[in-house]
XYZ file of C-alpha atoms in Angstrom:
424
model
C 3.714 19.432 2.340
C 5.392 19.793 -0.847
C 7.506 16.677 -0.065
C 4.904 14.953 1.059
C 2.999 15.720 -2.607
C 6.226 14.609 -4.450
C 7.110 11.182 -2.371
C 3.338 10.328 -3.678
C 3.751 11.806 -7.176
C 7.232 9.422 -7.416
C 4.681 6.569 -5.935
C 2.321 7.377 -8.291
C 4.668 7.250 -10.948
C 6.809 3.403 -10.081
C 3.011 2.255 -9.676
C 2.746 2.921 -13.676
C -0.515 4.830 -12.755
C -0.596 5.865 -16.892
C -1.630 2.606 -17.862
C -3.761 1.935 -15.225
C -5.674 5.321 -16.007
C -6.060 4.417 -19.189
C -7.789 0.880 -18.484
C -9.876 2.654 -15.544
C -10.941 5.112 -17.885
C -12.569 2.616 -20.091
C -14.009 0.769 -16.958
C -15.228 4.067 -15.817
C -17.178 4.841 -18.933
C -18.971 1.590 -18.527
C -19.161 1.552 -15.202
C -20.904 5.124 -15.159
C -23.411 3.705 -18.033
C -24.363 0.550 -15.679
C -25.015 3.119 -12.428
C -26.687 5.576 -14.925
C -29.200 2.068 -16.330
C -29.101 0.262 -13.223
C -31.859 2.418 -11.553
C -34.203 2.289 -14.575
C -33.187 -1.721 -14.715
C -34.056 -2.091 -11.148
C -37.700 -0.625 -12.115
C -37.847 -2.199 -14.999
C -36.807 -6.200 -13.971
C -38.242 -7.580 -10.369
C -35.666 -8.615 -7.658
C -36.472 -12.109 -9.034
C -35.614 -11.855 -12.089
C -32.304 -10.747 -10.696
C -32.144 -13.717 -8.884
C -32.507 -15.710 -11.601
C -29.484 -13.915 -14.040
C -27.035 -14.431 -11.138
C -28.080 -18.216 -10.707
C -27.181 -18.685 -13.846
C -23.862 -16.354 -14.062
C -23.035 -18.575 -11.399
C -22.637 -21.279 -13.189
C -20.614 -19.773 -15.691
C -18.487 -18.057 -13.700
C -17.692 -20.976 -11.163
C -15.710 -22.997 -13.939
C -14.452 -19.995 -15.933
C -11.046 -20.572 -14.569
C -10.994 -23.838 -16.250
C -11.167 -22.438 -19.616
C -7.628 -22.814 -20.598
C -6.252 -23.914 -17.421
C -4.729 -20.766 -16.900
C -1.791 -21.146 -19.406
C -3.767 -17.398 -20.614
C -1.565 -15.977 -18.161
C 2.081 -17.103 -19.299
C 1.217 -15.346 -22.601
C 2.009 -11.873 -20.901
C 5.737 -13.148 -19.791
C 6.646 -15.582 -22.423
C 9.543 -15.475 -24.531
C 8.787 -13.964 -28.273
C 8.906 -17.627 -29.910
C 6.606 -19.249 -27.724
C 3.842 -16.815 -27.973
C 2.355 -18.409 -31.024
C 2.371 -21.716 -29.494
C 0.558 -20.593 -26.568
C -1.988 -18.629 -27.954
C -3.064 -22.161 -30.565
C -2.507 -23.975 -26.957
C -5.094 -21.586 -25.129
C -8.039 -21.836 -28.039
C -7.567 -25.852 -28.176
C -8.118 -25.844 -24.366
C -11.481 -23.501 -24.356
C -12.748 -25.544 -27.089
C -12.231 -28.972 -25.583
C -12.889 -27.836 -21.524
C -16.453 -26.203 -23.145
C -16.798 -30.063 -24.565
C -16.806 -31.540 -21.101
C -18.518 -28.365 -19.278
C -21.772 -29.193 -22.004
C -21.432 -32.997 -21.199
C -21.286 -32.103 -17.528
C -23.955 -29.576 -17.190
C -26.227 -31.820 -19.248
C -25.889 -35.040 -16.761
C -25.988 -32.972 -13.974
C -29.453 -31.418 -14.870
C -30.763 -34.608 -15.605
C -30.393 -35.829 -11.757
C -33.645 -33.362 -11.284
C -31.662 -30.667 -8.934
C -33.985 -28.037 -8.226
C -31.679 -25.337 -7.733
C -32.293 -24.601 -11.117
C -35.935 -25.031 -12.044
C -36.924 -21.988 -12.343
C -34.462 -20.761 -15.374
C -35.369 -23.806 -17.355
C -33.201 -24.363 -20.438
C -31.963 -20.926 -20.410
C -29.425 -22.744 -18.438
C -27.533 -23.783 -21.024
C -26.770 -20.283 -22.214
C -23.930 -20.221 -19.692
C -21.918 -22.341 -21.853
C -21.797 -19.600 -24.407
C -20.730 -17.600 -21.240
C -18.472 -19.959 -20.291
C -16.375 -19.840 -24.032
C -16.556 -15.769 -24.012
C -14.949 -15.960 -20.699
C -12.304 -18.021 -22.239
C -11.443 -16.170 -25.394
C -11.559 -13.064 -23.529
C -8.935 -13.777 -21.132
C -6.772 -14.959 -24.146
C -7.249 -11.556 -25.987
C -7.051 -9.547 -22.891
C -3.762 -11.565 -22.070
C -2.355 -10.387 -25.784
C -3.549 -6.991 -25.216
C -1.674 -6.929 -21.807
C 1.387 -8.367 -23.544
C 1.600 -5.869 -26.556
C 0.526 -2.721 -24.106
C -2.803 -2.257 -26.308
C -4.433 -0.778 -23.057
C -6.337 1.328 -24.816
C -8.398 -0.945 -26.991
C -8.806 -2.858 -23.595
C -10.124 0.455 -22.361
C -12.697 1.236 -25.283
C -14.184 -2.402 -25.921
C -15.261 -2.622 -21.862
C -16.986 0.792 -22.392
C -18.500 -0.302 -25.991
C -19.494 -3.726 -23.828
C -21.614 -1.716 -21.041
C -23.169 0.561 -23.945
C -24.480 -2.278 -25.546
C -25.536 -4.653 -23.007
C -27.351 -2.079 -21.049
C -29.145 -0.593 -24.058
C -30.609 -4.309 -24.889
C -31.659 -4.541 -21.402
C -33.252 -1.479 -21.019
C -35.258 -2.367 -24.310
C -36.363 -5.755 -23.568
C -37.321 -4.210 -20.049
C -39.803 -1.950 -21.274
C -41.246 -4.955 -23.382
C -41.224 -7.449 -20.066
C -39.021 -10.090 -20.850
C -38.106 -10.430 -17.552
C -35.296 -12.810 -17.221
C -34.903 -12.803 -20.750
C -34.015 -9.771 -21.480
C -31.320 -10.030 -18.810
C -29.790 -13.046 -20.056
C -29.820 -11.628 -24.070
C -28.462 -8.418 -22.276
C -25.541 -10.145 -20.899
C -24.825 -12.432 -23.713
C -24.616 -9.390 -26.175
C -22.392 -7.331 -23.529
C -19.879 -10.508 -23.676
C -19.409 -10.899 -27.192
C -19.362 -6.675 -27.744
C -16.169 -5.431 -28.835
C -14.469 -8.576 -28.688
C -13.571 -8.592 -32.887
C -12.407 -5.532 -32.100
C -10.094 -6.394 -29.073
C -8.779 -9.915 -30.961
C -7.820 -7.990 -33.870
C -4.225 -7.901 -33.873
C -4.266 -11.499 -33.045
C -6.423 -12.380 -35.897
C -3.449 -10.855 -37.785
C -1.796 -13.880 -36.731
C -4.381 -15.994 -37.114
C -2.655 -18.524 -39.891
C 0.883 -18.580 -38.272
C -0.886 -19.500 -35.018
C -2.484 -22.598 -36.256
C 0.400 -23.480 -38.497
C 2.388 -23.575 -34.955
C 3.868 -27.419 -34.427
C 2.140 -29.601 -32.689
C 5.355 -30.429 -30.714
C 6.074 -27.202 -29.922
C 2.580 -26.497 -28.037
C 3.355 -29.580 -26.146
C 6.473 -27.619 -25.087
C 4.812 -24.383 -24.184
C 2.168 -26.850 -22.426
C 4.759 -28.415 -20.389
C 7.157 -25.583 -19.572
C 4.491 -23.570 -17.592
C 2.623 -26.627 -16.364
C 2.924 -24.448 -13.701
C -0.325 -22.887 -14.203
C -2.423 -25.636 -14.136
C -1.156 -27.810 -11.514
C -0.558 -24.707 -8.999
C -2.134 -21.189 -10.484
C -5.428 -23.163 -11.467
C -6.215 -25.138 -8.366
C -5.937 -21.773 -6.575
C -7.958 -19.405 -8.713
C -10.580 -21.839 -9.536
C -11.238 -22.350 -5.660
C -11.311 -18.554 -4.859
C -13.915 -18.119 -8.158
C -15.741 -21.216 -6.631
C -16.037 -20.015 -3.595
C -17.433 -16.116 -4.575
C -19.790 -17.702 -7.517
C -20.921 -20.453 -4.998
C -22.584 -17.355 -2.846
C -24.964 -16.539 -5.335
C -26.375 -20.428 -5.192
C -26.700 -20.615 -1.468
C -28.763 -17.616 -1.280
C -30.774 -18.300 -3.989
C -31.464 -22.052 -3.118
C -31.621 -21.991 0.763
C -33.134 -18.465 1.238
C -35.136 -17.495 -1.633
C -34.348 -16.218 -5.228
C -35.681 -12.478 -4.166
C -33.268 -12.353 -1.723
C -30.800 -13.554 -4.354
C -31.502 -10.792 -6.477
C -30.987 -8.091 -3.551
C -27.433 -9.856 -3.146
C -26.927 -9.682 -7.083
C -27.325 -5.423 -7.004
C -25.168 -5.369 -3.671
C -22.237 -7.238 -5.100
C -22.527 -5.335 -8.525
C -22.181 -2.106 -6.933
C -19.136 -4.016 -4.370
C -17.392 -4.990 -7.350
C -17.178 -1.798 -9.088
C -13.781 -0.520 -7.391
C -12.172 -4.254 -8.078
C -13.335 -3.834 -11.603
C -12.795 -0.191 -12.200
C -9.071 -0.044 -10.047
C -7.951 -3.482 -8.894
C -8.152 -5.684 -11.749
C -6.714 -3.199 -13.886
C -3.993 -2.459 -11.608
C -3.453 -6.605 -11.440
C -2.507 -6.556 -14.836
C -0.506 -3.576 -14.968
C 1.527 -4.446 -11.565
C 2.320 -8.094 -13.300
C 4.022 -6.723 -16.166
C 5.987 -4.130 -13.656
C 6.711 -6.855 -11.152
C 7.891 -9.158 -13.484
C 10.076 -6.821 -15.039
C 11.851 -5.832 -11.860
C 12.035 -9.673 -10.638
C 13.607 -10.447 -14.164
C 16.319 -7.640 -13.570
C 16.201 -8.201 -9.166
C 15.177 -11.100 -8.322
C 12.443 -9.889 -6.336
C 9.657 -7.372 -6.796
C 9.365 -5.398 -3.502
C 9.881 -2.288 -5.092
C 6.488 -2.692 -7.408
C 4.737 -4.229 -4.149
C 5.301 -1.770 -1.693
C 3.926 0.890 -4.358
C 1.098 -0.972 -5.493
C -0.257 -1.572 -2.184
C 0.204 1.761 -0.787
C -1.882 2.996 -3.726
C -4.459 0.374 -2.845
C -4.624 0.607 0.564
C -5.270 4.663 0.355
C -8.363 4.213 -2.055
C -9.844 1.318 0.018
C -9.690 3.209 2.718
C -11.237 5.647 1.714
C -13.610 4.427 -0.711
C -15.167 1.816 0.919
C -15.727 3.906 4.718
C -17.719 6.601 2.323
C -19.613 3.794 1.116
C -20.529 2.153 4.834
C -21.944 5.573 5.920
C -24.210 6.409 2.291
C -25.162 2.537 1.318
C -28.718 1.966 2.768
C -30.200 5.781 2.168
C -28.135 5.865 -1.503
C -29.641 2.244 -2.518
C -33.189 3.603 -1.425
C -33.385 6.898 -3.460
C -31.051 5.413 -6.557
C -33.125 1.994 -7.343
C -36.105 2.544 -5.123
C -37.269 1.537 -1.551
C -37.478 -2.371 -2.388
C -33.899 -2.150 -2.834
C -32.762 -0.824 0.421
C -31.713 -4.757 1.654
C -29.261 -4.326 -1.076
C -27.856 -1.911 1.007
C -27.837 -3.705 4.171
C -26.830 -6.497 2.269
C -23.329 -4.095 1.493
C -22.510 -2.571 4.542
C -22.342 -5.987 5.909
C -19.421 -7.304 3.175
C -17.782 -4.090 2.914
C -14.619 -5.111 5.063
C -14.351 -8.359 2.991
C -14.246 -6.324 0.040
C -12.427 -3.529 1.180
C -9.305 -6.181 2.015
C -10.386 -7.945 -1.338
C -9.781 -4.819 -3.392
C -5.925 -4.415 -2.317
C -4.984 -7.940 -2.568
C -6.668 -8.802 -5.594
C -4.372 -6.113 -7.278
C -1.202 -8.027 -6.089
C -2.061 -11.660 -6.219
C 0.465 -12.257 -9.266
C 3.187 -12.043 -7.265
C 3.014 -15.955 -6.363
C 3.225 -16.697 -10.058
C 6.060 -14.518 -10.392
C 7.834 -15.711 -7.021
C 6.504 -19.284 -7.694
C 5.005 -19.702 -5.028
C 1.385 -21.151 -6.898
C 1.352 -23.927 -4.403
C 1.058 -22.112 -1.492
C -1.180 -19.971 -3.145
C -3.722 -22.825 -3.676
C -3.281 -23.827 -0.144
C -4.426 -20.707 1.466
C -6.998 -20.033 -0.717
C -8.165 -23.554 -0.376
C -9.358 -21.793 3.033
C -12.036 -19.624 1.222
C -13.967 -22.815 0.128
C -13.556 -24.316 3.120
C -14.757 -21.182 4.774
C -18.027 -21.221 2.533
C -18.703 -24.726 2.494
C -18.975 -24.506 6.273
C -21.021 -21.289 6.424
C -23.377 -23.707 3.818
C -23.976 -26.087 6.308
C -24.969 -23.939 8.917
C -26.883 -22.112 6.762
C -28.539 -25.160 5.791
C -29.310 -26.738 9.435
C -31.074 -23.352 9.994
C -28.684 -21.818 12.251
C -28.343 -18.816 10.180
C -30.691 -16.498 8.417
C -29.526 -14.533 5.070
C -28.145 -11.699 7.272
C -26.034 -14.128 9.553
C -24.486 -15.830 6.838
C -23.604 -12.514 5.282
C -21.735 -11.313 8.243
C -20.228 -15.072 8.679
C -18.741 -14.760 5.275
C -17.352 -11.252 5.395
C -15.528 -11.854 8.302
C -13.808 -15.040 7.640
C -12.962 -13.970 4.366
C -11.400 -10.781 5.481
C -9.632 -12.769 7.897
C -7.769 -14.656 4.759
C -6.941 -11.955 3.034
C -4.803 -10.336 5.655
C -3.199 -13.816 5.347
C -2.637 -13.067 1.606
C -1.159 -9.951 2.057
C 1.347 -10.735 4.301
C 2.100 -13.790 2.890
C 2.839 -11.710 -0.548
C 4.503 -9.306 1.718
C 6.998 -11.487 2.756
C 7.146 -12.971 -0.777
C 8.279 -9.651 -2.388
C 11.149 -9.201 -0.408
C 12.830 -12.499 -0.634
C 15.180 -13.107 -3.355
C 14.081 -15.892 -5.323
C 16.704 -15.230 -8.650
């Protein structure tokens, strides 16, 4: 037994489990403010008026990955004298992308598309959204780089104190969808002067950076947008695309049940895997640099991952419908129907999610976009049938969840395999 408690304990410990507990701990503090709000919020806002916030998040969140063309990413691995240039490349890119995304979102609006109608010019407050998103993953991508995990950890739990405090306010006053939309624009710009403040440090000797130098930096991971973007983008695409098909071809009630049942889904990727993500990129980079491969941080990583999915997400099939009824109140109880039907997706989505840099550190982005490719695919399909009537909301739930988990196994293996070749 005791052998068995060290082999884990020397897992544990080639996993870098410190620095993920330190960025869980901060997505725990926030994450146990949003379960503590949500059931006041779900009393407080109708199912509607859920509907509506994730219509719009939607939007955002769909072309977030556009924001600087992913080039964010090569500031964690990038030598010492390029970091400046990358950083002045990544704010010129959100800038000019939120350009076109205004331009874009404006002509599109004007063709009359109903799908949005009933947020009015609220709308446009995803652009705002869209440019937090951006600077964010520049910040976060410093903070990664310069192992301030810590700060990471503190600004996502000042971000939940504050957002959920506004929209437990405004809920009391009715503002409806309102007060959801300030709520989340206040929880996204939180904390982030705090979080950028090393790199405003650098803020003159960034923008003093040559021109021709960026262009360098620009061309030397071109990587990232021609093979890390396509990918990403497509798998964002085809998750924020969800929100839009129930909404617009079932009704926006039922869109706001689905909102609550992915929130509560997504709080082991946000809590475990996305922290692990960045912590296993640094740690798999590190041992590719020195081995030419990264099996080592793979096979420890995924054990990890594997054991909490496991067991996190079967605990979660048997409690969801009665734990959704008595937490935000008998209306809510499709939410939990909604999550015991997308718990294997997610279950197979939290372990892979945590290991999906290992085709930018293999190289190995265009295969990447090609499988993923197959989520869209998946959901544009699942639209149409949706669409012709074939399916009701439950139907297209269960059509999704299954194909989805089918790809991920794909994933895994695929990174599997990846991890063990020798690509130095």
């Amino acid at each position: 037994m005791m052998a068995i408690w060290n082999r884990i304990k020397l897992i544990m410990e080639k996993a870098d489990t410190k620095h993920i507990v330190i960025l869980s701990m901060g997505v725990l503090g926030g994450q146990i403010v949003n379960i503590l709000v949500q059931p006041i919020a779900t009393r407080l806002y109708s199912p509607e008026a859920f509907g509506n916030l994730s219509l719009m998040i939607s939007l955002g969140t769909m072309f977030a990955p556009i924001a600087t063309l992913q080039y964010h990413i090569a500031i964690v691995h990038s030598k010492k004298e390029e970091e400046f240039a990358l950083y002045k490349l990544n704010f010129l890119l959100v800038a000019i992308t939120a350009f076109f995304f205004f331009f874009c979102l404006f002509g599109y609006l004007q063709f009359g598309t109903p799908k949005y109608d009933t947020v009015g010019s609220l709308i446009y407050i995803s652009i705002l959204w869209y440019i937090m998103n951006g600077l964010v993953s520049i910040v976060e991508s410093y903070n990664n780089r310069h192992n301030e995990y810590q700060l990471m950890a503190k600004v996502t739990f000042n971000r939940a104190i504050v957002s959920n405090i506004v929209k437990v306010i405004l809920g009391v006053f009715h503002f409806e969808v309102l007060g959801l939309v300030i709520a989340q624009t206040l929880g996204y710009i939180a904390g982030i002067k705090k979080q950028s403040k090393s790199i405003i440090q650098h803020w003159n000797d960034i923008w003093k950076t040559d021109g021709k130098q960026v262009l360098e930096v620009a061309s030397r991971y071109r990587a990232q947008p021609l093979y890390a973007l396509p990918g990403i983008f497509i798998l964002q695409f085809s998750y924020s695309a969800l929100a839009v098909v129930i909404n617009t071809l079932f009704s926006t009630r039922e869109g706001g049940f689905f909102s609550l049942s992915v929130t509560v889904l997504g709080i082991p990727l946000s809590l475990v895997s996305n922290n692990v993500s960045r912590v296993f990129f640094k740690n798999a980079s590190e041992e590719y640099e020195k081995t030419g491969s990264f099996y080592s941080a793979f096979r420890n990583t995924s054990v990890m991952l594997i054991s909490l999915s496991v067991v996190g997400f079967s605990l979660l099939w048997f409690i969801a419908e009665p734990a959704f009824s008595l937490v935000y109140g008998k209306e809510w109880v499709r939410s939990g129907v909604f999550v015991k039907r997308l718990i294997p997706m997610y279950a197979a989505r939290f372990i892979v999610t945590g290991m999906m840099h290992g085709f930018v550190i293999s190289n190995k982005q265009r295969l990447k976009t090609i499988l993923q490719s197959l989520f869209i695919a998946a959901m544009a399909l699942g639209y149409s049938l949706a669409a012709s009537g074939r399916m009701e909301v439950e139907g297209f739930l269960s059509y999704i969840n299954w194909t989805y988990f089918a790809l991920y196994i794909v994933l895994f293996f695929v990174l599997w395999k990846q991890s063990k070749e020798e690509h130095g």
